[in-house]
XYZ file of N, CA, C and O in Angstrom:
456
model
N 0.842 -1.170 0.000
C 0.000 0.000 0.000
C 0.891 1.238 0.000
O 1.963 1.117 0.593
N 0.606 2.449 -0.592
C 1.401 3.586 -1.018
C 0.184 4.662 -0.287
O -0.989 4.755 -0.649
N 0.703 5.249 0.584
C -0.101 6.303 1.352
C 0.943 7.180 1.516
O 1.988 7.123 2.164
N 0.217 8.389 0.459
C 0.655 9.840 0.956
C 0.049 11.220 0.958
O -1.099 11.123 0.525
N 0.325 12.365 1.242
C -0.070 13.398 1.553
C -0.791 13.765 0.306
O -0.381 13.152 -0.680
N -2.013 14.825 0.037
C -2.062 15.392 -1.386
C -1.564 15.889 -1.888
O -0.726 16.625 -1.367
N -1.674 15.854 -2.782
C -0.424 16.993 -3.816
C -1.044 17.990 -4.440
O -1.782 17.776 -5.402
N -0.808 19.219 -3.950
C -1.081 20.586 -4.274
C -1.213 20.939 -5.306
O -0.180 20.898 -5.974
N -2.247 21.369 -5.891
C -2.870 21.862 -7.131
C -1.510 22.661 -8.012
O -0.703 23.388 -7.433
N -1.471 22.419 -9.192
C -0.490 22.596 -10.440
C 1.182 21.984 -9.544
O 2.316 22.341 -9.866
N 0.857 21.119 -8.533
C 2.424 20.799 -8.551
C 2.169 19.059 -8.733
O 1.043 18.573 -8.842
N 3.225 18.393 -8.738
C 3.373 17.501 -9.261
C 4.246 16.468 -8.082
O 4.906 16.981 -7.178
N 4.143 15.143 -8.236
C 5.037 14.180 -7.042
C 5.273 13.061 -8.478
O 4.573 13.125 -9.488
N 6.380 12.095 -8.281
C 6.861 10.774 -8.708
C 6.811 9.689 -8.218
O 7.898 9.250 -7.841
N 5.782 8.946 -8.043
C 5.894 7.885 -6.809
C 7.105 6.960 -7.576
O 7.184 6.782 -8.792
N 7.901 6.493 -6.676
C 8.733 5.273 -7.049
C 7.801 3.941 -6.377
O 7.649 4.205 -5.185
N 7.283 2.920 -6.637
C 7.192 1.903 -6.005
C 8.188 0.875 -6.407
O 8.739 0.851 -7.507
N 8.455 -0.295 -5.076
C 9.621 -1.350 -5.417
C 8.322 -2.500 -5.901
O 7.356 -2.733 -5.175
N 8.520 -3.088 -7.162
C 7.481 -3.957 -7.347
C 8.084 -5.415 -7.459
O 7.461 -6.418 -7.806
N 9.714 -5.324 -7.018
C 10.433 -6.655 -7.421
C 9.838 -8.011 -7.326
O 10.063 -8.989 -8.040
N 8.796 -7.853 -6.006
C 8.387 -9.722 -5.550
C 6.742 -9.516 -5.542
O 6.040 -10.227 -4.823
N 6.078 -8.300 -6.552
C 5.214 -8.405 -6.759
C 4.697 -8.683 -8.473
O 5.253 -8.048 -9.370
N 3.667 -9.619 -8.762
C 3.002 -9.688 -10.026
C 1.304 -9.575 -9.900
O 0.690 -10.310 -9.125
N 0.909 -8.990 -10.394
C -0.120 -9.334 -11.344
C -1.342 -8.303 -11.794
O -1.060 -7.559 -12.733
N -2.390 -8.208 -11.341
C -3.805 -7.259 -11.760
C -3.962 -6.554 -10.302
O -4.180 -7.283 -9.334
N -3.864 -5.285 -10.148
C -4.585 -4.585 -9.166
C -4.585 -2.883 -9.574
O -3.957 -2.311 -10.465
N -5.448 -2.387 -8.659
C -5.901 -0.767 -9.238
C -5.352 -0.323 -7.995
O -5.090 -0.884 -6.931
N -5.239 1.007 -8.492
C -4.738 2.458 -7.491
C -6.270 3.251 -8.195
O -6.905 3.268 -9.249
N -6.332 4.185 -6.019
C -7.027 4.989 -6.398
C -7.196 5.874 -5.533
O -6.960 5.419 -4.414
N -7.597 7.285 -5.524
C -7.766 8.248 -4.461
C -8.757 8.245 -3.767
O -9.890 7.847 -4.039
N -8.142 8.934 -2.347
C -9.131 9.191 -1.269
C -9.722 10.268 -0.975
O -10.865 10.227 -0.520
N -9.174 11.254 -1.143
C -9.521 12.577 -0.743
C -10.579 13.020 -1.405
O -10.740 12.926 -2.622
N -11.249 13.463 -0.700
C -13.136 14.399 -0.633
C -13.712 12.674 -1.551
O -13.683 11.570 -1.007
N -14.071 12.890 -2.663
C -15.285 12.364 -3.791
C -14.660 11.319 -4.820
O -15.183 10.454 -5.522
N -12.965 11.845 -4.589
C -11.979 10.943 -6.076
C -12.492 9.977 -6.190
O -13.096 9.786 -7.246
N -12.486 9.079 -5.303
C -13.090 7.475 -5.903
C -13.988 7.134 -6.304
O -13.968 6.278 -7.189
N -15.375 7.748 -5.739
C -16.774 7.759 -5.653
C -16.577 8.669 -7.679
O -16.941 8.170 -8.743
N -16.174 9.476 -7.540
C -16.255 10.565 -9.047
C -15.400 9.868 -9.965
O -15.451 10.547 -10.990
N -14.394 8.565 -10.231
C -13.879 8.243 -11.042
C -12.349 8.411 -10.933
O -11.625 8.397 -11.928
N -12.028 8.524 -10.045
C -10.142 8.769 -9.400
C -9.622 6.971 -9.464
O -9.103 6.466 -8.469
N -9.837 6.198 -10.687
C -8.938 5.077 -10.411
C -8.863 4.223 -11.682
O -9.376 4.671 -12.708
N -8.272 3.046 -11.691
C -7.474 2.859 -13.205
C -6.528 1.904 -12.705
O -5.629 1.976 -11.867
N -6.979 0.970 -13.456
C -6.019 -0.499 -12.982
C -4.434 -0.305 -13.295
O -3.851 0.439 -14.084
N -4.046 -1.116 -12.511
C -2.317 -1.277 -12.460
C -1.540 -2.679 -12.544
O -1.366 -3.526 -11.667
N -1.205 -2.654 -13.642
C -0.759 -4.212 -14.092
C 0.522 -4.398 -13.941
O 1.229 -3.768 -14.727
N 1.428 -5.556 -12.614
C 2.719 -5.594 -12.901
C 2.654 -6.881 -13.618
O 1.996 -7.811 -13.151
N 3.306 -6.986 -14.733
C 3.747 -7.900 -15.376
C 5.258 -8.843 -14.878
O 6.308 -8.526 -14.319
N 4.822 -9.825 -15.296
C 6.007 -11.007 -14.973
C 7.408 -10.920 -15.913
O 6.950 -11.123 -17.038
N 8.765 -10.742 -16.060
C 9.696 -10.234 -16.369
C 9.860 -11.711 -17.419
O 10.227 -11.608 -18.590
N 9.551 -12.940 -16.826
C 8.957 -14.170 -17.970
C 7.908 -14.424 -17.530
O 7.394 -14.591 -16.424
N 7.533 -14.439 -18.945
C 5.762 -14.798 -19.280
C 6.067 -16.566 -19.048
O 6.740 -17.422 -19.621
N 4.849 -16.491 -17.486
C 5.060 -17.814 -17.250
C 3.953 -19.179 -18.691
O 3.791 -20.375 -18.449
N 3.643 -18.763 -19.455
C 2.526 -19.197 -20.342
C 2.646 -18.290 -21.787
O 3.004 -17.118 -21.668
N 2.462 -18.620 -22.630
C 2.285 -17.802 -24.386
C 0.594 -17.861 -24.055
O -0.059 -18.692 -23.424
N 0.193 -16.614 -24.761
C -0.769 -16.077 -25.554
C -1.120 -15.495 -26.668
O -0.174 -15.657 -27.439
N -2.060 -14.832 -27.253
C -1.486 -14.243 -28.807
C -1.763 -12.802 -28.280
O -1.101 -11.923 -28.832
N -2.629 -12.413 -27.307
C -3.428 -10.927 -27.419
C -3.442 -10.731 -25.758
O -3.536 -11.713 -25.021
N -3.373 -9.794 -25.403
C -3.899 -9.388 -23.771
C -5.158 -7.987 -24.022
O -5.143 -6.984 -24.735
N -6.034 -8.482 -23.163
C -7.152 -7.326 -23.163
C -7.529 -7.768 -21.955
O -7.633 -8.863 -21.402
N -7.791 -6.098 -21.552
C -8.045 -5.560 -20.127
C -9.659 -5.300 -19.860
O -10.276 -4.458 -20.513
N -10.218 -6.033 -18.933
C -11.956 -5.626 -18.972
C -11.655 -5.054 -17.070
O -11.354 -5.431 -15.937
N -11.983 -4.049 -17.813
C -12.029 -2.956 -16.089
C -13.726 -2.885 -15.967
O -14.387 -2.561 -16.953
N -14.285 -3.175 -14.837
C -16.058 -2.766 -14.662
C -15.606 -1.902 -13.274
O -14.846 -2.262 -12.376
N -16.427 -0.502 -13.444
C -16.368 -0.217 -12.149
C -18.383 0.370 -12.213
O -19.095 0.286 -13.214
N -18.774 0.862 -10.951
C -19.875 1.688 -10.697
C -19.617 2.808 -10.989
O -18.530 3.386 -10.974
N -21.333 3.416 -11.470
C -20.979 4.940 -12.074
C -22.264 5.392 -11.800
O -23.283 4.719 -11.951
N -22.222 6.299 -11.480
C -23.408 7.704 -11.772
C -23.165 8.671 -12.331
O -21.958 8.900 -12.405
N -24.035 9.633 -12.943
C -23.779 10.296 -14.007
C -23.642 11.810 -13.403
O -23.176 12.748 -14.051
N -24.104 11.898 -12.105
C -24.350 13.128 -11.158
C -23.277 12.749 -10.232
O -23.090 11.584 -9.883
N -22.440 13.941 -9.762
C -20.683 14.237 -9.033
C -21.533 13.634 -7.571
O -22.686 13.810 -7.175
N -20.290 12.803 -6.975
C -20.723 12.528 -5.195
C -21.652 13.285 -4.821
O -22.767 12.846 -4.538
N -21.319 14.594 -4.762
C -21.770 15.787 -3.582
C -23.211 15.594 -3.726
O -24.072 15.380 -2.873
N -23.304 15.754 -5.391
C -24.893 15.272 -5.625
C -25.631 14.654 -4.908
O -26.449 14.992 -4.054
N -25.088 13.117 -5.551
C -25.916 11.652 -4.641
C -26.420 12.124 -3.601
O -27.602 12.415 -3.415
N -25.185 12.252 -2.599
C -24.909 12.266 -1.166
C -26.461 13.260 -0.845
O -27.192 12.832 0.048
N -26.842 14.406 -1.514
C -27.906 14.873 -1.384
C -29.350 14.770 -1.784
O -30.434 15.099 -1.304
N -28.928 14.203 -2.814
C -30.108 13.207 -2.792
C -30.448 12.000 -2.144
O -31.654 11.772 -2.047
N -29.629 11.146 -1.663
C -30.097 10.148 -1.162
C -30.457 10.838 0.437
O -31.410 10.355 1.049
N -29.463 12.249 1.216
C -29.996 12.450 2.288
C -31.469 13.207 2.501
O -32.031 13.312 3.591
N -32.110 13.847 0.886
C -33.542 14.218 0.759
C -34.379 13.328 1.037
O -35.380 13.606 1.697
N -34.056 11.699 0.451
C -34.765 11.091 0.120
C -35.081 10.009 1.947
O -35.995 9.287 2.344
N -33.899 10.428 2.480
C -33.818 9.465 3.789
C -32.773 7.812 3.881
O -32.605 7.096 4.868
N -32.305 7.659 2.659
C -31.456 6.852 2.336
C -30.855 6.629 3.418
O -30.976 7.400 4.370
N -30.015 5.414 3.475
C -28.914 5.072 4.504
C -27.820 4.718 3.996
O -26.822 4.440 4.661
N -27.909 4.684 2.462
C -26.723 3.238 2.267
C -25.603 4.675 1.859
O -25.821 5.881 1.744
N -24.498 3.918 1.741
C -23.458 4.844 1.731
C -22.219 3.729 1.229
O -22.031 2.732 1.926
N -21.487 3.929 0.131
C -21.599 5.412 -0.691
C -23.146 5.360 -1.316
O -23.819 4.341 -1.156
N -23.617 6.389 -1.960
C -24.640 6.281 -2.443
C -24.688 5.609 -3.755
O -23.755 5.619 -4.558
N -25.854 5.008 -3.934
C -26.461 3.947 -5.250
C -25.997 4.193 -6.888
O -25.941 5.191 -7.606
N -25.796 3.219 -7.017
C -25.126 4.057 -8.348
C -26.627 3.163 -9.527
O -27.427 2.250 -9.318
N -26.391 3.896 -10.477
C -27.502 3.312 -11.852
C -27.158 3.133 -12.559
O -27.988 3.241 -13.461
N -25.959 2.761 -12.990
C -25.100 2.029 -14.017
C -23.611 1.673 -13.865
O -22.960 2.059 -12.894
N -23.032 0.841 -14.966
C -21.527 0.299 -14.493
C -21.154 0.925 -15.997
O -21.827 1.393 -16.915
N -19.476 0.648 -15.729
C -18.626 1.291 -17.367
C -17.973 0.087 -17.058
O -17.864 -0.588 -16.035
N -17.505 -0.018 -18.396
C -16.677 -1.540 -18.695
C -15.432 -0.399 -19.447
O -15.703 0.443 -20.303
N -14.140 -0.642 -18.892
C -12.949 0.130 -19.386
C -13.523 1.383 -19.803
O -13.600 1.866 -20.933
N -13.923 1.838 -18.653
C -14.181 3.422 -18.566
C -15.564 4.349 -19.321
O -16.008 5.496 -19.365
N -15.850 2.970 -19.845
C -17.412 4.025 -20.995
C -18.362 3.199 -20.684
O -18.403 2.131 -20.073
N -19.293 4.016 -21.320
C -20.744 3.537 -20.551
C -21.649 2.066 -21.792
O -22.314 2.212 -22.818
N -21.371 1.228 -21.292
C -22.066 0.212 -22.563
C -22.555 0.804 -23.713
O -22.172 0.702 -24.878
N -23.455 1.434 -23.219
C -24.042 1.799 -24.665
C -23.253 2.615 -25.558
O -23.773 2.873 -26.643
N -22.257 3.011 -25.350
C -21.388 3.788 -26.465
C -20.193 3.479 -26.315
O -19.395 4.283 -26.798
N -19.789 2.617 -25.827
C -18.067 1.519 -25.908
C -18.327 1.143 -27.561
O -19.298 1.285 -28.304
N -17.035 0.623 -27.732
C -16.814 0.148 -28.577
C -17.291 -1.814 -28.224
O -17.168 -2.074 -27.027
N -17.707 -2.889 -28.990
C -17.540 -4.166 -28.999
C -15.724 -4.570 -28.538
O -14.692 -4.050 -28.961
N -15.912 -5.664 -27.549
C -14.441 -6.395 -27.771
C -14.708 -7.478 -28.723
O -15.842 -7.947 -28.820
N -14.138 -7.724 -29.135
C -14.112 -8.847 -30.047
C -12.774 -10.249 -29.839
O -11.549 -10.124 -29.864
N -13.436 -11.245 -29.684
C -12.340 -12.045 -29.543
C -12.476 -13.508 -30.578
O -13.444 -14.252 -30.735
N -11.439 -13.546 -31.032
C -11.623 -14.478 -32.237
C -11.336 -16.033 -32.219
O -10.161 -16.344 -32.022
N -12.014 -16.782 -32.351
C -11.613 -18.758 -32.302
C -10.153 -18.928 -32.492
O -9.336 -18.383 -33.233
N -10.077 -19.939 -31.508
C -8.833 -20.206 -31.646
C -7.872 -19.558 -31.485
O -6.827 -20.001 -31.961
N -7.846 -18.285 -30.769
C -6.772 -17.448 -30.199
C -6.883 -17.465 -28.457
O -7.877 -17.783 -27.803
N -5.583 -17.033 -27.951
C -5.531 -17.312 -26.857
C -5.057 -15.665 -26.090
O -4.334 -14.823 -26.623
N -5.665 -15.572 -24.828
C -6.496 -14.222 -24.284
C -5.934 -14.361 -23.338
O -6.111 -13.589 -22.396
């Protein structure tokens, strides 16, 4: 886990992480105020230095929850409405960041390996 301070509007940080005895699929994402809840995250792939297996193609299927209205929103609507659940409800998912109905198709073809 990588925990640090925010970083101040128009300045910039470099995280170094040591990833030597780590492999495989996981996401980074922010905490501060709404970031996560508003779309602050994006998978992080360490790859194996040998590919323990051949394939022909790699494709990435990211699903996260989405609403189309910013946290602050929800959060006020669901406290109009008397809600409890928290974070608040979301009404749709994105598959690698877009909303189904206007992604592009993946396509994957016989006899290839994924």
């Amino acid at each position: 886990m990588v925990t640090e301070c925010g970083i101040p509007q128009g300045e910039n940080f470099t995280y170094i992480i040591d990833t030597t005895n780590q492999v495989g699929d996981l996401w980074i994402h922010g905490h501060a105020h709404s970031q996560l809840t508003d779309g602050f995250r994006t998978p992080f792939i360490i790859h194996e230095k040998i590919k323990p297996s051949t394939y022909d193609e790699e494709k990435l299927l990211y699903f996260e929850d989405w609403n189309e209205r910013a946290f602050k929103d929800m959060v006020a609507i669901d406290a109009k409405l008397k809600l409890a659940d928290f974070p608040p409800s979301y009404r749709t998912m994105l598959i690698n960041g877009v909303n189904a109905n206007t992604s592009k198709s993946l396509h994957f073809e016989p006899r290839k390996r994924y």
